[in-house]
Amino acid sequence: MKLDLILKDANILTMDREHPTARSVGVLNGRIVGFDQDLEGCSAHQVEHLNGATVVPGFIDAHCHTTWWGLGLSAVDLDTARGLDELYTRLEAEVERLHDEPGAWIKGTGFNHKNHGGKFPSIDRLDAITGDRPLYLRHVSGHLSITNTATLRLAGVFEPGFEDPEGGAVLRDADGQPTGIIEEAAQSLVQNLLLPYSTEQIVTALDDATTRYAAEGITSFTEAGIGGGWIGHSPIELQAYQTAQADGRLHCRAQLMPALDALRPIHGNEADMHGRGEGLGFDLGLPSGFGNEWLSLGPAKVFLDGSLLGKTAAVTEDYCGHPHNSGYLLGNPQNFRDRVDAAYRAGWPIALHAIGDAAIDLATDIITGCQDRYGLNALPNRIEHFGIARPDQLEPVARAGIAVAPQAAFIGPLGDQFIELVGPDRVSWLYRGRSLVDAGITVAGSSDLPVADNNVRRALQSWVDRTTDDGAVLGDPSEGLTPEEALRTYTEWAAQATGLLAEKGTLECGKLADFAILSGDPLTASNIADLDVVATIMGGQFTYRATNGVPE
């Protein structure tokens, strides 16, 4: 029998507990057809000798923001700026670059106040640099932005009777003047000046972003919010994904979470939607799970609270050094319950963004209530981030079968800030690992890109050692996972959390031929972060080859 591809002389970690390792694997029509002795007598159009390189299931990033990151690749990089003077210099250079484009926006991404002594840019200095040009600088958390007076004027902030949007705020100084910092849902005031992005802009962003995903060994991802709210980029964002895939410009498989705000009232027979005859969804009753192996709809995405870095995540105790600040929910709890219920009974599983423990309480209550009333939907229900979780919150989540998507990728670059904000009494609650696994909770690996980078090998090492950039251990060292468990978060468990384990996440006959090829074994490496991605294969086709990797 002639196959399309055979990988030989490899260290294959299948993540299949019945057949954990192999030396060769065969592919036909984008699917795995056999291993080792199964391939005796088979030839292939393409045979690759890997010389002992390690093959693992293609990595799955279960929560990221691909369009946002892709669009930001052309913005001013603020992540590497150190000190506000350097930030101002970079913005001045961008103004000069755009000298012949009057009215063009000045955009920057990756700002983190920790790199500037905890300070934020002065709106007066920003005004002096930008003049009448609109300005949009995104904080690394994604939950606040920085802008100038010209943009605030365009957004109507200075109009008589202006009020902050629900779930957000335009921050002001002691004299009541805007500081240029905009929190949470109030970011829509600026974003609405830019939206909607064109389909071609989004397709270009997806092309640029997923080309880079492939270089990290990523073959699948879940886009955590499209089509509406402050996280969406166009009401027809799904069409942009379809266009990118049809044009060969989508280089990974994508599961898309529509923002709850993108769903609209729908009506059917009075017997439909659990006897209510109405709910929230898409026209024609287009359901979660609709799509194919390339592109499908995931759960509905709902923001319950804000961010830990911005001190807007809803917690039950004040942030350290910030009395009377326990964050906040981004809306009325009953309104959340009603809207989520309407989407859930229309068939939409739910992914609730909940970082603080107060938000996790609400998320757990909402999901368990929906499951008790209506049963399970097509895909697992999820809590995104699960960042500050009390010990008593684990068992109810496990009992309800709720998957969680925390970010080990945060531990290195952001962990020291987290420790300072929650203090010693709560540090063991932060971005748990071992206690989640031991409780029986499905833990999906994810980056939340661009909040953290999507270097999966670095995230795997962070799951194991939990070490911050300053050398501290985030929380209890016993929260560390084994290398095998860490690898499962980005393979088997991510596939399980996204409801796609039948197709991916482990290497088994009949499953998609999605592989990441690494320079060494992540189960035995002294530091997984030091491994290189040699190549990435999706559906039996190479989407990435390192310069010194698998030869052409």
mmCIF file of N, CA, C and O in Angstrom, residues 344-379:
data_model
loop_
_atom_site.group_PDB
_atom_site.id
_atom_site.type_symbol
_atom_site.label_atom_id
_atom_site.label_comp_id
_atom_site.label_asym_id
_atom_site.label_seq_id
_atom_site.Cartn_x
_atom_site.Cartn_y
_atom_site.Cartn_z
ATOM 1 N N TYR A 344 -27.578 29.180 26.549
ATOM 2 C CA TYR A 344 -27.366 27.772 26.867
ATOM 3 C C TYR A 344 -28.539 26.914 26.403
ATOM 4 O O TYR A 344 -28.351 25.849 25.813
ATOM 5 N N ARG A 345 -29.751 27.373 26.660
ATOM 6 C CA ARG A 345 -30.903 26.556 26.269
ATOM 7 C C ARG A 345 -31.090 26.528 24.748
ATOM 8 O O ARG A 345 -31.789 25.665 24.221
ATOM 9 N N ALA A 346 -30.418 27.477 24.049
ATOM 10 C CA ALA A 346 -30.427 27.439 22.585
ATOM 11 C C ALA A 346 -29.318 26.546 22.042
ATOM 12 O O ALA A 346 -29.148 26.449 20.825
ATOM 13 N N GLY A 347 -28.591 25.877 22.939
ATOM 14 C CA GLY A 347 -27.601 24.893 22.511
ATOM 15 C C GLY A 347 -26.160 25.312 22.616
ATOM 16 O O GLY A 347 -25.274 24.568 22.193
ATOM 17 N N TRP A 348 -25.895 26.483 23.197
ATOM 18 C CA TRP A 348 -24.517 26.972 23.261
ATOM 19 C C TRP A 348 -23.852 26.592 24.577
ATOM 20 O O TRP A 348 -24.280 27.052 25.644
ATOM 21 N N PRO A 349 -22.803 25.774 24.552
ATOM 22 C CA PRO A 349 -21.967 25.629 25.750
ATOM 23 C C PRO A 349 -21.381 26.988 26.099
ATOM 24 O O PRO A 349 -21.355 27.903 25.266
ATOM 25 N N ILE A 350 -20.867 27.111 27.309
ATOM 26 C CA ILE A 350 -20.446 28.412 27.817
ATOM 27 C C ILE A 350 -18.989 28.367 28.255
ATOM 28 O O ILE A 350 -18.549 27.421 28.912
ATOM 29 N N ALA A 351 -18.242 29.401 27.884
ATOM 30 C CA ALA A 351 -16.882 29.613 28.376
ATOM 31 C C ALA A 351 -16.882 30.946 29.109
ATOM 32 O O ALA A 351 -16.976 32.009 28.486
ATOM 33 N N LEU A 352 -16.806 30.902 30.423
ATOM 34 C CA LEU A 352 -16.917 32.093 31.260
ATOM 35 C C LEU A 352 -15.530 32.550 31.711
ATOM 36 O O LEU A 352 -14.815 31.808 32.384
ATOM 37 N N HIS A 353 -15.159 33.754 31.301
ATOM 38 C CA HIS A 353 -13.925 34.364 31.775
ATOM 39 C C HIS A 353 -14.099 34.722 33.247
ATOM 40 O O HIS A 353 -14.934 35.571 33.592
ATOM 41 N N ALA A 354 -13.320 34.075 34.102
ATOM 42 C CA ALA A 354 -13.389 34.343 35.543
ATOM 43 C C ALA A 354 -11.990 34.178 36.110
ATOM 44 O O ALA A 354 -11.484 33.058 36.211
ATOM 45 N N ILE A 355 -11.369 35.273 36.486
ATOM 46 C CA ILE A 355 -10.019 35.239 37.051
ATOM 47 C C ILE A 355 -10.064 35.269 38.578
ATOM 48 O O ILE A 355 -9.418 34.469 39.248
ATOM 49 N N GLY A 356 -10.811 36.198 39.146
ATOM 50 C CA GLY A 356 -10.891 36.307 40.599
ATOM 51 C C GLY A 356 -11.800 35.260 41.211
ATOM 52 O O GLY A 356 -12.701 34.728 40.555
ATOM 53 N N ASP A 357 -11.596 34.979 42.499
ATOM 54 C CA ASP A 357 -12.387 33.917 43.139
ATOM 55 C C ASP A 357 -13.861 34.285 43.243
ATOM 56 O O ASP A 357 -14.729 33.400 43.178
ATOM 57 N N ALA A 358 -14.189 35.579 43.358
ATOM 58 C CA ALA A 358 -15.602 35.962 43.374
ATOM 59 C C ALA A 358 -16.250 35.667 42.020
ATOM 60 O O ALA A 358 -17.403 35.220 41.948
ATOM 61 N N ALA A 359 -15.528 35.912 40.941
ATOM 62 C CA ALA A 359 -16.049 35.611 39.609
ATOM 63 C C ALA A 359 -16.146 34.103 39.394
ATOM 64 O O ALA A 359 -17.085 33.618 38.737
ATOM 65 N N ILE A 360 -15.193 33.340 39.944
ATOM 66 C CA ILE A 360 -15.254 31.879 39.823
ATOM 67 C C ILE A 360 -16.487 31.335 40.538
ATOM 68 O O ILE A 360 -17.144 30.404 40.053
ATOM 69 N N ASP A 361 -16.821 31.915 41.696
ATOM 70 C CA ASP A 361 -18.064 31.508 42.375
ATOM 71 C C ASP A 361 -19.264 31.679 41.456
ATOM 72 O O ASP A 361 -20.101 30.775 41.315
ATOM 73 N N LEU A 362 -19.362 32.847 40.817
ATOM 74 C CA LEU A 362 -20.498 33.118 39.938
ATOM 75 C C LEU A 362 -20.465 32.208 38.718
ATOM 76 O O LEU A 362 -21.511 31.665 38.315
ATOM 77 N N ALA A 363 -19.295 32.013 38.135
ATOM 78 C CA ALA A 363 -19.183 31.157 36.956
ATOM 79 C C ALA A 363 -19.627 29.734 37.258
ATOM 80 O O ALA A 363 -20.380 29.114 36.483
ATOM 81 N N THR A 364 -19.168 29.206 38.374
ATOM 82 C CA THR A 364 -19.532 27.834 38.743
ATOM 83 C C THR A 364 -21.029 27.720 38.962
ATOM 84 O O THR A 364 -21.672 26.756 38.520
ATOM 85 N N ASP A 365 -21.590 28.711 39.626
ATOM 86 C CA ASP A 365 -23.032 28.692 39.904
ATOM 87 C C ASP A 365 -23.844 28.772 38.611
ATOM 88 O O ASP A 365 -24.831 28.054 38.435
ATOM 89 N N ILE A 366 -23.431 29.632 37.683
ATOM 90 C CA ILE A 366 -24.155 29.772 36.422
ATOM 91 C C ILE A 366 -24.095 28.482 35.622
ATOM 92 O O ILE A 366 -25.119 27.993 35.109
ATOM 93 N N ILE A 367 -22.914 27.896 35.498
ATOM 94 C CA ILE A 367 -22.777 26.687 34.686
ATOM 95 C C ILE A 367 -23.522 25.509 35.304
ATOM 96 O O ILE A 367 -24.252 24.784 34.607
ATOM 97 N N THR A 368 -23.358 25.307 36.600
ATOM 98 C CA THR A 368 -24.048 24.170 37.222
ATOM 99 C C THR A 368 -25.561 24.344 37.155
ATOM 100 O O THR A 368 -26.294 23.368 36.962
ATOM 101 N N GLY A 369 -26.027 25.589 37.267
ATOM 102 C CA GLY A 369 -27.459 25.826 37.139
ATOM 103 C C GLY A 369 -27.969 25.466 35.757
ATOM 104 O O GLY A 369 -29.016 24.825 35.610
ATOM 105 N N CYS A 370 -27.249 25.878 34.726
ATOM 106 C CA CYS A 370 -27.645 25.554 33.350
ATOM 107 C C CYS A 370 -27.610 24.046 33.117
ATOM 108 O O CYS A 370 -28.516 23.475 32.486
ATOM 109 N N GLN A 371 -26.567 23.399 33.601
ATOM 110 C CA GLN A 371 -26.466 21.945 33.406
ATOM 111 C C GLN A 371 -27.586 21.212 34.131
ATOM 112 O O GLN A 371 -28.146 20.239 33.603
ATOM 113 N N ASP A 372 -27.930 21.680 35.325
ATOM 114 C CA ASP A 372 -29.016 21.033 36.069
ATOM 115 C C ASP A 372 -30.357 21.203 35.357
ATOM 116 O O ASP A 372 -31.183 20.280 35.345
ATOM 117 N N ARG A 373 -30.576 22.360 34.766
ATOM 118 C CA ARG A 373 -31.856 22.623 34.103
ATOM 119 C C ARG A 373 -31.959 21.966 32.730
ATOM 120 O O ARG A 373 -33.015 21.464 32.348
ATOM 121 N N TYR A 374 -30.854 21.971 31.983
ATOM 122 C CA TYR A 374 -30.944 21.597 30.573
ATOM 123 C C TYR A 374 -30.044 20.437 30.169
ATOM 124 O O TYR A 374 -30.102 19.995 29.016
ATOM 125 N N GLY A 375 -29.206 19.937 31.072
ATOM 126 C CA GLY A 375 -28.268 18.889 30.695
ATOM 127 C C GLY A 375 -27.044 19.476 30.012
ATOM 128 O O GLY A 375 -26.808 20.686 30.033
ATOM 129 N N LEU A 376 -26.263 18.612 29.373
ATOM 130 C CA LEU A 376 -25.035 19.041 28.707
ATOM 131 C C LEU A 376 -25.315 19.382 27.252
ATOM 132 O O LEU A 376 -26.189 18.792 26.616
ATOM 133 N N ASN A 377 -24.544 20.324 26.731
ATOM 134 C CA ASN A 377 -24.599 20.654 25.316
ATOM 135 C C ASN A 377 -23.496 19.913 24.566
ATOM 136 O O ASN A 377 -22.839 19.028 25.114
ATOM 137 N N ALA A 378 -23.284 20.287 23.301
ATOM 138 C CA ALA A 378 -22.409 19.502 22.430
ATOM 139 C C ALA A 378 -20.950 19.488 22.894
ATOM 140 O O ALA A 378 -20.239 18.508 22.680
ATOM 141 N N LEU A 379 -20.488 20.558 23.520
ATOM 142 C CA LEU A 379 -19.099 20.684 23.942
ATOM 143 C C LEU A 379 -19.043 20.941 25.438
ATOM 144 O O LEU A 379 -20.029 21.383 26.042
#
